[in-house]
Coordinates of C-alpha atoms and ligand atoms in Angstrom, one line a residue:
M514 CA -28.9 -118.7 -167.8
A515 CA -25.0 -119.6 -168.6
G516 CA -25.8 -122.9 -166.1
G517 CA -29.0 -123.6 -167.1
E518 CA -28.5 -124.0 -171.2
P519 CA -25.7 -127.3 -170.8
L520 CA -28.4 -128.6 -168.2
L521 CA -31.4 -128.5 -170.4
F522 CA -29.7 -129.0 -174.3
N523 CA -26.9 -130.7 -172.9
H524 CA -24.8 -129.7 -175.4
R525 CA -21.6 -129.0 -173.1
P526 CA -17.9 -128.9 -175.0
S527 CA -16.3 -132.7 -175.3
S528 CA -12.5 -131.0 -174.6
E529 CA -10.7 -132.4 -172.5
H530 CA -9.9 -129.3 -171.0
S531 CA -13.1 -128.2 -170.1
N532 CA -14.3 -128.8 -165.9
D533 CA -14.5 -132.7 -165.6
R534 CA -16.0 -132.9 -162.2
D535 CA -18.9 -130.8 -163.7
I536 CA -19.7 -132.7 -166.3
A537 CA -19.2 -135.8 -164.0
E538 CA -21.9 -133.9 -161.9
E539 CA -23.8 -132.7 -164.5
D540 CA -24.4 -136.4 -165.9
A541 CA -25.1 -137.9 -162.4
L542 CA -27.8 -135.2 -162.0
L543 CA -29.4 -135.9 -165.6
T544 CA -29.0 -139.6 -164.6
G545 CA -30.4 -139.6 -161.5
Q546 CA -26.7 -141.4 -160.5
P547 CA -24.7 -139.8 -157.9
T548 CA -20.9 -139.3 -158.5
A549 CA -18.8 -141.5 -156.7
R550 CA -17.0 -139.1 -155.1
R551 CA -19.8 -136.8 -154.4
T552 CA -21.7 -139.3 -152.4
T553 CA -19.0 -140.4 -150.7
S554 CA -16.9 -137.4 -149.4
R555 CA -20.0 -134.7 -149.0
P556 CA -23.0 -135.8 -149.0
W557 CA -24.6 -132.3 -148.2
A558 CA -23.2 -131.1 -151.6
F559 CA -25.0 -133.8 -153.1
W560 CA -28.2 -132.1 -151.5
R561 CA -26.9 -128.4 -153.0
E562 CA -26.9 -129.6 -156.3
I563 CA -30.2 -131.1 -156.3
G564 CA -31.3 -127.7 -155.4
L565 CA -29.6 -125.6 -157.8
F566 CA -30.6 -128.2 -160.8
V567 CA -34.6 -128.0 -160.2
W568 CA -33.9 -123.9 -159.2
A569 CA -32.1 -123.8 -162.3
V570 CA -35.2 -125.9 -164.6
I571 CA -37.7 -123.5 -162.8
A572 CA -35.8 -120.5 -163.7
T573 CA -35.3 -121.5 -167.2
A574 CA -39.1 -122.6 -167.7
L575 CA -40.1 -119.1 -166.3
V576 CA -37.7 -117.6 -168.6
V577 CA -39.0 -118.9 -171.9
V578 CA -42.3 -118.7 -170.6
L579 CA -42.1 -114.9 -170.1
S580 CA -40.2 -114.4 -173.4
V581 CA -42.9 -116.0 -175.0
V582 CA -45.5 -114.1 -173.1
Y583 CA -43.4 -110.6 -174.0
Q584 CA -42.7 -111.4 -177.6
R585 CA -46.7 -111.7 -177.9
A586 CA -47.6 -108.8 -176.6
Q587 CA -44.3 -106.9 -178.1
D588 CA -44.9 -108.4 -181.9
P589 CA -49.0 -108.9 -182.6
K590 CA -49.8 -110.0 -186.1
P591 CA -50.6 -106.4 -187.9
S592 CA -54.0 -106.7 -188.1
Q593 CA -54.0 -107.2 -184.2
S594 CA -52.5 -104.0 -183.7
H595 CA -55.1 -101.3 -185.1
P596 CA -58.4 -100.9 -183.5
S597 CA -60.8 -102.8 -185.6
G598 CA -63.2 -100.4 -185.3
K599 CA -64.0 -97.3 -187.2
R600 CA -60.4 -95.3 -187.3
N601 CA -58.6 -92.4 -188.7
L602 CA -54.8 -91.8 -189.9
I603 CA -53.1 -89.1 -189.8
F604 CA -49.6 -89.6 -191.7
M605 CA -47.5 -86.1 -191.6
V606 CA -44.1 -85.9 -193.1
S607 CA -41.3 -83.0 -192.6
D608 CA -40.0 -83.0 -196.1
G609 CA -36.4 -82.9 -195.7
M610 CA -35.9 -82.6 -191.7
G611 CA -33.4 -84.7 -190.7
P612 CA -32.2 -85.5 -186.5
T613 CA -30.1 -82.3 -186.8
S614 CA -33.0 -79.7 -187.8
L615 CA -34.4 -80.9 -184.3
S616 CA -31.0 -79.9 -182.4
L617 CA -31.0 -76.5 -184.1
T618 CA -34.5 -75.4 -184.0
R619 CA -34.6 -76.9 -180.1
S620 CA -31.6 -74.6 -179.5
F621 CA -32.7 -71.4 -181.2
M622 CA -36.6 -71.9 -178.9
Q623 CA -34.1 -72.2 -176.1
F624 CA -32.7 -69.1 -177.0
Q625 CA -35.4 -66.8 -178.1
N626 CA -37.5 -68.2 -175.1
G627 CA -35.1 -68.2 -172.6
A628 CA -36.2 -71.4 -171.6
P629 CA -33.7 -73.8 -170.2
Y630 CA -32.1 -76.2 -171.9
S631 CA -34.4 -79.3 -170.8
E632 CA -37.4 -77.5 -172.6
Q633 CA -37.9 -79.4 -175.7
L634 CA -40.1 -79.4 -178.7
V635 CA -43.5 -80.7 -179.1
I636 CA -42.6 -83.6 -181.5
D637 CA -39.5 -84.6 -179.3
Q638 CA -41.2 -86.2 -177.0
H639 CA -43.0 -88.8 -179.1
M640 CA -40.3 -90.2 -181.0
I641 CA -40.3 -93.7 -181.5
G642 CA -37.9 -94.8 -184.8
Q643 CA -36.0 -94.0 -187.6
S644 CA -36.3 -94.7 -190.9
R645 CA -33.5 -95.9 -193.8
T646 CA -34.4 -93.9 -196.5
R647 CA -32.2 -95.2 -199.4
S648 CA -34.1 -95.4 -202.8
S649 CA -33.9 -98.2 -205.4
S650 CA -31.9 -96.1 -207.9
S651 CA -29.6 -94.5 -205.4
L652 CA -28.3 -94.3 -201.6
V653 CA -29.4 -90.3 -201.1
T654 CA -33.0 -90.7 -202.4
D655 CA -35.0 -88.1 -203.5
S656 CA -39.1 -87.1 -202.6
A657 CA -40.4 -88.7 -205.1
A658 CA -38.9 -92.2 -204.5
G659 CA -39.1 -91.1 -200.3
A660 CA -43.1 -90.4 -201.1
T661 CA -43.5 -93.9 -203.0
A662 CA -41.6 -95.6 -200.0
F663 CA -44.6 -94.4 -198.0
S664 CA -47.3 -94.2 -200.4
C665 CA -46.5 -97.7 -202.2
A666 CA -44.7 -99.4 -199.2
M667 CA -41.8 -99.8 -202.1
K668 CA -38.8 -99.0 -203.1
S669 CA -38.3 -97.0 -206.5
Y670 CA -36.2 -95.0 -208.5
N671 CA -35.7 -91.0 -208.0
G672 CA -37.8 -88.9 -209.7
A673 CA -41.2 -92.0 -209.5
I674 CA -44.5 -90.8 -208.4
S675 CA -46.0 -93.9 -207.4
M676 CA -44.4 -95.8 -210.3
D677 CA -42.4 -99.0 -209.6
P678 CA -38.9 -99.5 -210.9
E679 CA -40.1 -101.0 -214.4
H680 CA -42.3 -97.7 -214.9
N681 CA -45.7 -99.5 -214.2
P682 CA -48.1 -97.3 -211.7
C683 CA -48.2 -98.5 -207.8
G684 CA -51.2 -98.4 -206.0
T685 CA -51.1 -96.0 -203.2
V686 CA -52.6 -96.4 -199.4
L687 CA -54.8 -93.0 -200.0
E688 CA -56.4 -94.9 -203.7
A689 CA -57.0 -97.8 -201.8
A690 CA -58.5 -95.7 -198.6
K691 CA -60.9 -94.0 -200.5
K692 CA -61.9 -97.4 -202.2
A693 CA -62.4 -99.1 -198.6
G694 CA -64.8 -95.6 -197.8
Y695 CA -62.6 -93.9 -196.0
M696 CA -62.4 -90.1 -196.9
T697 CA -59.4 -88.7 -197.8
G698 CA -57.3 -85.2 -197.7
L699 CA -53.4 -83.8 -198.9
V700 CA -52.6 -80.7 -196.7
V701 CA -49.0 -79.4 -197.6
T702 CA -47.3 -75.9 -197.7
T703 CA -45.7 -76.6 -201.0
R704 CA -47.8 -77.0 -204.7
I705 CA -50.1 -80.0 -204.2
T706 CA -48.7 -81.0 -207.2
D707 CA -45.1 -81.2 -205.6
A708 CA -43.7 -84.9 -205.0
T709 CA -44.7 -85.8 -201.4
P710 CA -48.3 -84.8 -202.2
A711 CA -48.9 -86.2 -205.6
C712 CA -47.3 -89.6 -204.4
F713 CA -50.4 -90.1 -203.0
A714 CA -52.9 -89.4 -205.9
A715 CA -50.9 -89.6 -209.0
H716 CA -48.5 -91.8 -211.4
V717 CA -46.4 -90.3 -213.7
N718 CA -42.8 -91.6 -214.8
Q719 CA -40.6 -88.2 -213.7
R720 CA -41.9 -85.9 -210.8
Q721 CA -41.4 -82.5 -212.9
E722 CA -44.4 -83.2 -214.7
E723 CA -46.9 -81.3 -212.2
D724 CA -49.1 -79.9 -215.0
R725 CA -50.1 -83.7 -215.6
I726 CA -49.9 -84.5 -211.8
A727 CA -52.7 -81.8 -211.0
E728 CA -54.9 -82.8 -213.9
Q729 CA -54.5 -86.9 -212.3
M730 CA -55.1 -85.2 -208.7
I731 CA -58.5 -84.0 -209.6
G732 CA -59.7 -87.0 -210.9
N733 CA -58.7 -87.1 -214.4
Y734 CA -56.9 -90.7 -214.5
P735 CA -58.0 -94.2 -214.5
L736 CA -59.1 -93.6 -211.0
G737 CA -61.4 -90.9 -211.0
R738 CA -61.6 -88.5 -208.4
V739 CA -60.0 -90.1 -204.9
V740 CA -59.1 -86.6 -202.9
D741 CA -61.8 -85.2 -200.8
L742 CA -59.5 -82.5 -200.2
M743 CA -56.2 -80.3 -200.7
F744 CA -54.9 -77.3 -199.6
G745 CA -51.7 -76.1 -200.3
G746 CA -50.3 -73.5 -203.1
G747 CA -49.4 -74.8 -207.0
R748 CA -52.3 -72.7 -208.4
C749 CA -50.3 -72.4 -211.6
H750 CA -50.4 -75.7 -212.9
F751 CA -54.2 -75.1 -212.7
L752 CA -54.8 -72.5 -214.7
P753 CA -54.7 -72.0 -218.5
N754 CA -51.2 -70.6 -220.2
T755 CA -53.8 -68.1 -222.0
T756 CA -53.9 -66.6 -217.9
D757 CA -51.1 -64.6 -216.4
D758 CA -50.8 -66.9 -213.4
S759 CA -50.1 -69.7 -215.0
C760 CA -47.3 -71.8 -215.0
R761 CA -48.9 -74.5 -217.3
A762 CA -47.6 -75.8 -221.0
D763 CA -51.2 -75.8 -222.5
N764 CA -54.5 -74.2 -222.2
K765 CA -56.2 -76.7 -220.3
D766 CA -58.1 -75.1 -217.0
I767 CA -57.4 -77.4 -214.5
V768 CA -59.5 -75.9 -212.0
A769 CA -62.5 -75.8 -214.3
M770 CA -62.3 -79.4 -214.5
A771 CA -62.1 -79.3 -211.3
K772 CA -65.1 -77.9 -210.4
K773 CA -66.9 -80.1 -213.5
N774 CA -65.6 -83.3 -211.0
G775 CA -67.3 -81.6 -208.0
F776 CA -65.0 -79.8 -206.6
N777 CA -65.4 -76.8 -204.5
Y778 CA -62.8 -74.3 -205.0
V779 CA -60.8 -71.9 -202.7
S780 CA -58.0 -69.6 -203.6
N781 CA -57.5 -66.9 -201.1
R782 CA -57.2 -66.1 -197.2
K783 CA -60.6 -64.4 -197.7
Q784 CA -62.0 -67.8 -198.7
F785 CA -59.9 -70.0 -196.5
D786 CA -61.3 -68.1 -193.2
D787 CA -65.0 -68.2 -194.9
L788 CA -64.7 -72.1 -194.2
K789 CA -64.8 -70.9 -190.7
G790 CA -61.8 -73.4 -189.1
G791 CA -63.3 -75.9 -191.4
K792 CA -67.0 -76.0 -189.9
N793 CA -68.7 -74.7 -193.2
L794 CA -66.1 -76.5 -195.6
E795 CA -68.3 -78.6 -198.4
F796 CA -66.3 -81.8 -199.5
P797 CA -64.8 -82.4 -202.2
M798 CA -62.6 -79.0 -201.5
L799 CA -59.7 -78.0 -203.4
G800 CA -57.8 -74.6 -201.9
L801 CA -55.0 -73.5 -203.5
F802 CA -53.8 -70.3 -201.4
A803 CA -50.7 -69.8 -203.5
E804 CA -49.3 -69.5 -207.0
T805 CA -45.8 -71.7 -205.7
D806 CA -45.3 -72.3 -202.7
I807 CA -46.7 -70.9 -199.4
P808 CA -44.1 -68.5 -198.2
Y809 CA -41.5 -69.4 -195.8
E810 CA -43.0 -69.3 -192.5
I811 CA -40.1 -66.7 -191.7
D812 CA -42.1 -64.7 -194.3
R813 CA -45.5 -65.7 -193.9
R814 CA -45.9 -64.5 -190.5
N815 CA -46.2 -61.2 -191.4
E816 CA -48.2 -61.9 -194.4
N817 CA -51.0 -64.1 -192.3
D818 CA -53.5 -62.0 -194.1
I819 CA -52.3 -63.7 -197.7
Y820 CA -52.0 -66.8 -196.5
P821 CA -53.1 -69.5 -194.2
S822 CA -50.3 -71.0 -191.8
L823 CA -50.1 -75.1 -191.7
H824 CA -51.3 -75.3 -188.4
E825 CA -54.9 -73.6 -189.7
M826 CA -54.8 -75.4 -192.8
A827 CA -54.3 -78.6 -190.5
E828 CA -57.3 -77.7 -188.2
A829 CA -59.4 -76.6 -191.0
A830 CA -58.9 -79.8 -192.7
L831 CA -59.1 -82.3 -189.4
T832 CA -62.1 -80.4 -188.5
A833 CA -64.3 -81.1 -191.4
L834 CA -63.2 -84.7 -192.1
S835 CA -64.1 -85.9 -188.8
A836 CA -67.7 -84.0 -188.7
A837 CA -68.3 -85.3 -192.7
T838 CA -67.0 -88.6 -191.3
K839 CA -69.3 -88.4 -187.9
D840 CA -72.2 -90.9 -189.3
S841 CA -69.8 -92.8 -191.5
E842 CA -68.7 -96.7 -190.8
K843 CA -65.2 -95.8 -192.2
G844 CA -62.7 -92.6 -190.8
F845 CA -60.2 -90.8 -193.2
F846 CA -56.5 -90.8 -193.8
I847 CA -55.0 -87.3 -194.1
M848 CA -51.4 -86.5 -195.6
I849 CA -50.4 -83.5 -193.6
E850 CA -46.7 -82.3 -194.8
G851 CA -44.4 -79.2 -193.0
S852 CA -42.9 -79.0 -197.1
R853 CA -40.4 -76.2 -197.3
I854 CA -38.5 -78.1 -194.2
D855 CA -36.8 -79.0 -197.1
H856 CA -36.6 -76.0 -199.1
A857 CA -34.6 -74.3 -196.0
G858 CA -32.3 -76.9 -196.2
H859 CA -31.8 -77.1 -199.8
H860 CA -30.9 -73.0 -199.5
N861 CA -28.9 -73.7 -196.7
D862 CA -31.0 -71.4 -194.6
P863 CA -30.5 -72.3 -190.9
A864 CA -33.3 -69.1 -190.2
A865 CA -35.8 -69.8 -192.4
Q866 CA -35.7 -73.7 -191.5
V867 CA -35.6 -73.2 -187.7
H868 CA -39.3 -71.3 -188.4
E869 CA -40.6 -73.7 -190.9
V870 CA -39.7 -76.8 -188.2
L871 CA -41.4 -74.8 -185.6
A872 CA -44.4 -74.7 -187.7
Y873 CA -44.5 -78.3 -188.1
D874 CA -44.2 -79.0 -184.4
K875 CA -47.0 -76.7 -183.8
A876 CA -49.3 -78.9 -186.5
F877 CA -48.0 -81.4 -185.0
T878 CA -49.3 -80.4 -181.7
S879 CA -52.8 -79.0 -183.4
V880 CA -52.8 -83.0 -184.6
L881 CA -52.1 -84.4 -180.9
D882 CA -54.9 -82.0 -179.8
F883 CA -57.3 -83.6 -182.1
L884 CA -56.6 -87.1 -181.5
K885 CA -57.4 -86.3 -178.1
K886 CA -60.6 -84.7 -178.0
D887 CA -62.1 -87.0 -181.1
P888 CA -64.3 -89.4 -180.2
T889 CA -62.4 -91.9 -183.0
A890 CA -60.4 -93.8 -182.9
G891 CA -57.0 -92.9 -184.8
I892 CA -53.5 -92.3 -185.1
M893 CA -50.7 -90.0 -185.9
V894 CA -47.4 -91.3 -187.3
S895 CA -44.6 -88.4 -188.3
T896 CA -41.5 -88.9 -190.6
S897 CA -39.7 -87.6 -193.5
D898 CA -38.7 -88.6 -196.7
H899 CA -34.7 -88.0 -196.2
E900 CA -32.7 -85.1 -194.6
T901 CA -31.6 -82.2 -196.7
G902 CA -28.6 -80.1 -196.6
G903 CA -26.5 -82.7 -194.5
L904 CA -26.9 -79.6 -191.8
A905 CA -24.6 -79.7 -188.8
T906 CA -25.0 -77.6 -185.0
A907 CA -21.5 -77.1 -185.7
R908 CA -18.6 -75.3 -188.1
Q909 CA -15.2 -74.9 -188.9
L910 CA -14.3 -71.9 -190.2
H911 CA -10.1 -72.0 -189.9
A912 CA -7.8 -74.2 -190.8
S913 CA -6.7 -74.3 -186.2
Y914 CA -8.7 -76.9 -184.4
P915 CA -12.1 -74.9 -183.8
E916 CA -13.9 -74.4 -180.6
Y917 CA -16.7 -76.3 -179.9
L918 CA -19.6 -73.9 -180.5
W919 CA -22.8 -73.2 -182.6
F920 CA -24.7 -69.8 -182.0
P921 CA -28.1 -69.4 -182.7
G922 CA -28.4 -65.6 -182.2
P923 CA -27.4 -64.8 -185.6
L924 CA -30.8 -66.8 -186.9
A925 CA -32.6 -64.7 -183.9
N926 CA -31.8 -61.4 -185.8
A927 CA -32.8 -62.8 -189.3
S928 CA -36.6 -61.2 -190.0
H929 CA -36.8 -62.5 -193.8
S930 CA -35.8 -65.8 -195.4
A931 CA -32.2 -65.6 -197.7
E932 CA -35.3 -66.9 -200.6
R933 CA -37.1 -63.9 -200.2
L934 CA -34.5 -61.0 -199.7
A935 CA -33.3 -62.8 -203.3
V936 CA -36.1 -62.1 -204.8
E937 CA -36.5 -58.6 -203.6
Y938 CA -32.6 -57.7 -204.8
Q939 CA -33.7 -59.4 -208.2
E940 CA -36.4 -57.6 -208.9
Y941 CA -34.6 -54.6 -207.7
T942 CA -32.0 -54.8 -210.2
L943 CA -35.1 -55.5 -213.1
D944 CA -35.3 -51.2 -212.8
G945 CA -32.0 -50.5 -213.7
H946 CA -29.8 -48.5 -210.4
S947 CA -26.5 -47.2 -210.6
D948 CA -24.3 -48.9 -208.6
E949 CA -24.2 -47.3 -205.9
E950 CA -27.4 -47.4 -205.5
T951 CA -27.2 -51.3 -205.6
L952 CA -24.5 -51.3 -203.1
Q953 CA -26.9 -49.1 -200.6
F954 CA -29.7 -51.6 -201.3
V955 CA -27.8 -54.8 -200.3
K956 CA -26.3 -53.0 -197.2
N957 CA -30.1 -52.6 -196.0
S958 CA -31.2 -55.5 -196.9
I959 CA -28.4 -57.1 -195.2
V960 CA -29.4 -54.7 -191.8
N961 CA -33.3 -55.0 -192.5
G962 CA -33.8 -58.7 -193.8
L963 CA -31.0 -60.7 -191.7
G964 CA -29.7 -58.0 -188.9
I965 CA -26.4 -58.0 -189.8
H966 CA -24.6 -55.5 -188.7
D967 CA -20.9 -56.6 -189.7
A968 CA -21.1 -57.4 -193.3
T969 CA -18.0 -57.6 -195.3
D970 CA -16.9 -55.8 -198.0
E971 CA -16.0 -59.3 -199.3
E972 CA -19.3 -60.1 -198.8
H973 CA -21.1 -56.9 -200.5
K974 CA -19.0 -57.9 -203.3
T975 CA -19.9 -61.5 -203.6
L976 CA -24.0 -60.0 -203.7
L977 CA -23.1 -57.3 -206.3
A978 CA -21.1 -59.9 -208.4
D979 CA -24.5 -62.1 -209.5
P980 CA -27.8 -61.2 -208.1
A981 CA -28.9 -64.9 -209.4
L982 CA -26.5 -66.4 -206.7
S983 CA -28.2 -64.0 -203.9
L984 CA -29.7 -66.7 -202.4
Y985 CA -27.3 -68.4 -201.4
A986 CA -24.9 -65.8 -200.5
Y987 CA -27.7 -64.1 -198.2
A988 CA -28.1 -67.8 -196.6
E989 CA -24.5 -68.4 -196.1
M990 CA -23.9 -65.1 -193.9
I991 CA -26.2 -66.3 -191.6
S992 CA -24.6 -69.9 -191.6
R993 CA -21.0 -68.5 -191.1
R994 CA -22.2 -66.2 -188.3
S995 CA -24.3 -69.1 -186.0
Q996 CA -21.4 -71.6 -187.5
T997 CA -23.9 -73.5 -189.3
G998 CA -22.9 -76.0 -191.1
W999 CA -23.9 -77.6 -194.6
A1000 CA -22.7 -80.3 -197.1
T1001 CA -24.9 -79.6 -199.9
H1002 CA -27.3 -77.8 -201.2
G1003 CA -29.2 -81.2 -202.1
H1004 CA -30.7 -84.4 -200.0
S1005 CA -28.1 -87.0 -197.5
A1006 CA -28.4 -90.2 -197.0
A1007 CA -28.7 -89.8 -193.3
D1008 CA -31.9 -91.5 -191.0
V1009 CA -35.0 -89.8 -190.3
N1010 CA -36.7 -89.8 -187.2
I1011 CA -40.2 -91.5 -186.2
Y1012 CA -42.4 -90.2 -184.4
S1013 CA -46.2 -91.2 -183.2
S1014 CA -48.9 -90.4 -180.9
D1015 CA -49.3 -93.7 -180.3
P1016 CA -46.2 -96.1 -179.7
V1017 CA -48.4 -98.7 -178.8
A1018 CA -50.6 -98.8 -181.7
A1019 CA -47.4 -98.1 -183.7
K1020 CA -45.0 -100.5 -182.3
A1021 CA -44.3 -101.5 -185.5
L1022 CA -42.5 -98.8 -186.6
V1023 CA -40.5 -98.6 -183.2
G1024 CA -36.9 -99.2 -183.6
N1025 CA -34.4 -98.7 -187.0
H1026 CA -36.6 -99.5 -190.3
E1027 CA -36.6 -99.7 -193.7
N1028 CA -39.0 -96.3 -195.2
T1029 CA -40.8 -99.0 -196.8
E1030 CA -42.2 -100.4 -193.5
V1031 CA -43.7 -96.8 -192.7
G1032 CA -45.7 -97.6 -196.2
D1033 CA -46.0 -101.1 -194.8
F1034 CA -48.0 -99.7 -191.7
L1035 CA -50.0 -96.9 -193.1
R1036 CA -51.9 -99.8 -195.3
E1037 CA -52.0 -102.2 -192.3
Y1038 CA -53.4 -99.7 -190.1
L1039 CA -56.4 -98.9 -192.2
G1040 CA -56.7 -102.6 -193.3
V1041 CA -56.8 -101.7 -196.9
D1042 CA -56.2 -103.8 -200.0
V1043 CA -53.6 -101.9 -202.1
A1044 CA -52.7 -104.5 -204.5
A1045 CA -56.2 -104.8 -205.7
V1046 CA -55.3 -100.4 -206.6
T1047 CA -52.6 -101.7 -208.6
K1048 CA -54.4 -104.1 -210.7
E1049 CA -57.3 -101.7 -211.4
L1050 CA -54.3 -99.1 -212.1
R1051 CA -52.9 -101.6 -214.3
E1052 CA -56.1 -102.8 -216.5
K1053 CA -57.9 -99.9 -217.0
G1054 CA -54.2 -97.8 -217.8
T1055 CA -53.0 -100.2 -220.4
G1056 CA -52.6 -98.5 -223.4
L1057 CA -54.5 -95.2 -222.3
M1058 CA -52.9 -92.4 -224.0
V1059 CA -53.6 -88.8 -223.5
T1060 CA -52.4 -85.3 -225.7
D1061 CA -49.4 -83.3 -224.3
A1062 CA -48.9 -79.5 -224.7
E1063 CA -47.9 -80.3 -228.3
G1064 CA -50.6 -82.5 -229.6
K1065 CA -47.9 -85.4 -229.2
K1066 CA -50.2 -88.8 -228.0
V1067 CA -48.2 -89.8 -225.0
S1068 CA -48.8 -92.6 -222.1
W1069 CA -51.2 -91.4 -219.5
T1070 CA -48.2 -91.6 -217.2
G1071 CA -45.7 -89.8 -218.8
E1072 CA -42.5 -90.4 -220.7
I1073 CA -39.7 -92.0 -218.8
A1074 CA -36.8 -90.6 -218.6
E1075 CA -33.2 -90.8 -220.7
E1076 CA -30.8 -92.6 -219.0
G1077 CA -28.6 -90.2 -217.0
V1078 CA -31.1 -87.0 -217.8
R1079 CA -31.6 -85.5 -213.8
L1080 CA -34.9 -86.4 -212.7
D1081 CA -35.4 -84.7 -209.4
G1082 CA -37.0 -81.7 -210.9
Q1083 CA -34.3 -79.0 -210.9
N1084 CA -36.1 -76.9 -213.0
H1085 CA -38.8 -76.0 -210.5
L1086 CA -38.2 -73.1 -208.5
A1087 CA -39.1 -72.7 -204.7
S1088 CA -40.6 -69.2 -204.8
Y1089 CA -42.9 -67.0 -202.8
G1090 CA -46.8 -67.1 -204.0
G1091 CA -46.3 -63.7 -206.3
D1092 CA -45.5 -62.8 -210.1
H1093 CA -44.1 -66.1 -211.1
K1094 CA -43.1 -65.8 -214.6
K1095 CA -41.5 -62.4 -214.3
R1096 CA -39.4 -64.1 -211.7
H1097 CA -39.0 -67.1 -213.8
A1098 CA -37.1 -64.9 -215.7
Q1099 CA -34.6 -63.6 -213.2
H1100 CA -34.0 -66.5 -210.9
G1101 CA -31.2 -68.6 -212.8
R1102 CA -29.1 -70.6 -211.2
A1103 CA -29.5 -69.7 -207.9
C1104 CA -32.9 -71.4 -207.8
D1105 CA -33.0 -75.4 -208.3
C1106 CA -34.4 -75.4 -205.4
G1107 CA -37.7 -76.8 -204.7
H1108 CA -37.0 -80.8 -204.9
Ligands
LIG1692 C1 -50.5 -72.7 -224.6 O1 -50.8 -73.9 -225.0 C2 -51.1 -74.5 -226.0 C3 -51.8 -75.7 -226.0 O2 -52.6 -76.1 -225.3 C4 -50.0 -74.0 -227.2 O3 -50.4 -74.4 -228.6 C5 -49.3 -73.0 -227.1 O4 -48.4 -72.8 -227.4 C6 -49.3 -72.2 -225.7 N1 -49.1 -71.3 -225.7 C7 -47.8 -70.6 -224.8 C8 -47.5 -68.8 -224.4 O5 -47.3 -71.2 -224.3
LIG1693 C1 -28.4 -58.4 -183.7 O1 -29.2 -57.3 -183.7 C2 -28.5 -56.4 -182.7 C3 -29.4 -55.5 -183.3 O2 -30.4 -55.4 -183.5 C4 -27.1 -56.6 -182.6 O3 -26.9 -55.4 -181.9 C5 -26.3 -57.5 -182.9 O4 -25.1 -58.0 -183.0 C6 -27.1 -58.9 -183.7 N1 -26.6 -59.8 -183.5 C7 -26.0 -60.7 -184.2 C8 -25.7 -62.3 -183.9 O5 -25.7 -60.5 -185.4
LIG1694 ZN1 -38.4 -84.1 -199.7

C-alpha cells in the first residue's frame, strides 16, 4: 500500500530529494495531464502507469472495505456479542494461578501419566487472553481487590470487599443478576466468606471481617438474600462462639439465621450425597463442608468420604441451577473458584499446587461438558485474580552457573501437603515427647508424607528447631529437590491468563486486558443494571448501623482500616477442616496464609 497512500491522499514529501520524476508522474496521473517526457519518449509506459494507478485505487478501496467489514466482525458492540435470549454465565476463578502454574502442572501431569510433551491440560486448549491485575492501592493486588475488579468492574484497594476506594459499596454483577431474575450461585474450596466469593454478595471495608461477611451473604444486609446456592468451607464463621467449632467473635447463630431466610443447610459428605448430584437439591441452598478450608486436593483425595471435590460441587450446582431455571425466562450466574491454588502458592508447596490445578482442570472440564449438554445458551469465562508465590519452573541452587533443569519427580513422590504434615507435627508436639521420639516422628513424616529418602541433618534440624515454621520447611524440601523457584510467600504482579468455552462470544476478552474488563464482560454478557444496585445499596445503606461483638454500633460495612494497617487477612489460617481452635493456638507464624 505504500504506493496507494500518496495517490489517494497526496501527502507526499515536498523535499527536493524525493523522486521528482515519480512525483511528476503522480501529478500527471491525478490531473490526467501526461508528463512531457512520458508521452514523447515512452508511450507504452503511460498506459502501464494508468493500469497500475487503477489497480492501486481498486486495491486500496478493497482493503478499506475489507478492514471495515473485518472490524465490524471483530468488534461488535458488547450488547451484540451475547445471545439475545435466555443465557447462563459460568465464571471460574483460579485464585493465585499464574501462567507458570500451568507449566508446572502440565509437566507434572506428563511425568505422572507417561504422556508425550504434546499432551496438554484441558484448560490449555481454551486460552484466549491475559489480564493485568494491579489494584488501586498497589501494583500487587490481593484477592479482595482482585475480585472487586470482577464483581464491580472497578479498581479498588487491597482488602476491599466490593467497596470503592472512597469506601462506598459498589453493586456487584451477582446482585444485579439476582435483581434481573437470574438464579445465582457460589462454589469454592476455601471459606465461603473468603475474599473472592465474598466480593459477589457482601460489602465490607476490610476482608478479614468474615463474621460480618457470613451474615451478609445469607441475606442480612440491605438487599436481602441474593445468593441461591453456596457450596464451600468456612462453617466456623456461621456458628455461635458458644459452640466448639466456632471461630466467630460473637454468639450469633448464622446457620439459624440462614434457615430463617429460607436456606436449606447441609454440612457433611452424606448430606451432599443425598443431593443426588443436584437432582435432589432444594433452593436456596447453603452447603458448608469444612470448618475452614476444604483440604488441599492432595490430602482430600484420601478423605473423599468426608469432603466433596470441587468438580462434584460444581456439577451438583450446575445440574440444580439448570433444572431450577428450566422454565424461567432468565438463566443463572455462578462463580466457581479453585480457591486453594493460591494457598499452595502462599505455602510455596509445588506438590499441593499441581493437585489443586489438576482439580481445577477437572472442574473446568465438567463445566465444558455441562455447556455442551445444556439446552440454554451459555458461556464459561475463567481467569485468576493474581499470581501467587512468584513461581518459577527453575531454580538456581548454587553460586555456579546452573544447568537448565526442572524435575517433576519429587512432586509425584509427595503424598501429603506440607500444610497437613505441619499440622500433624504440631499436634504431635502438643503431647510432649522426647527429642529422640520427635526426631523419629519428623523422619517418618518426611519419608511417608513427602517420599523423600535423602533428607539431610540440616533439614531435620530446621524442622526440630521450630514446629511453627515446619510448613515452610516441608514445602522447601520438595521445592529444592524439584528445583522449583519461589520469589515470595505472597502475591506477585504477573499477568494471568483468561480462558473461555467460547472465544467468539468472549471476543471482548481476547488479548491483553485490565482485570476490570473481565468485570465489564460479566455484566454485559448478562445484560444487567449494576449501577441501579449501587444506587440502592447507597440509599438503603446510608446511616445503617449494626452491633459488633463488643456491643458497639458500627456501620454495616464495618470499620475502615487505619492507615498503614495490613488489609490482606493475615490473621486467617489456611487449614484443613478439623479441630480449628486447637490448631489456631498452635499455628503461629508459619500460618500467615490463606489470602
Ligand atoms: C461470645 O460472644 C459474646 C457476644 O455475642 C461475647 O460477649 C462473649 O465474650 C463471646 N465469648 C467468647 C468466649 O468469645
Ligand atoms: C521417590 O520415591 C522412591 C521410593 O518410593 C525413591 O526411590 C526415589 O528416590 C524418590 N524420588 C525422589 C525424586 O525423591
Ligand atoms: Zn487471590
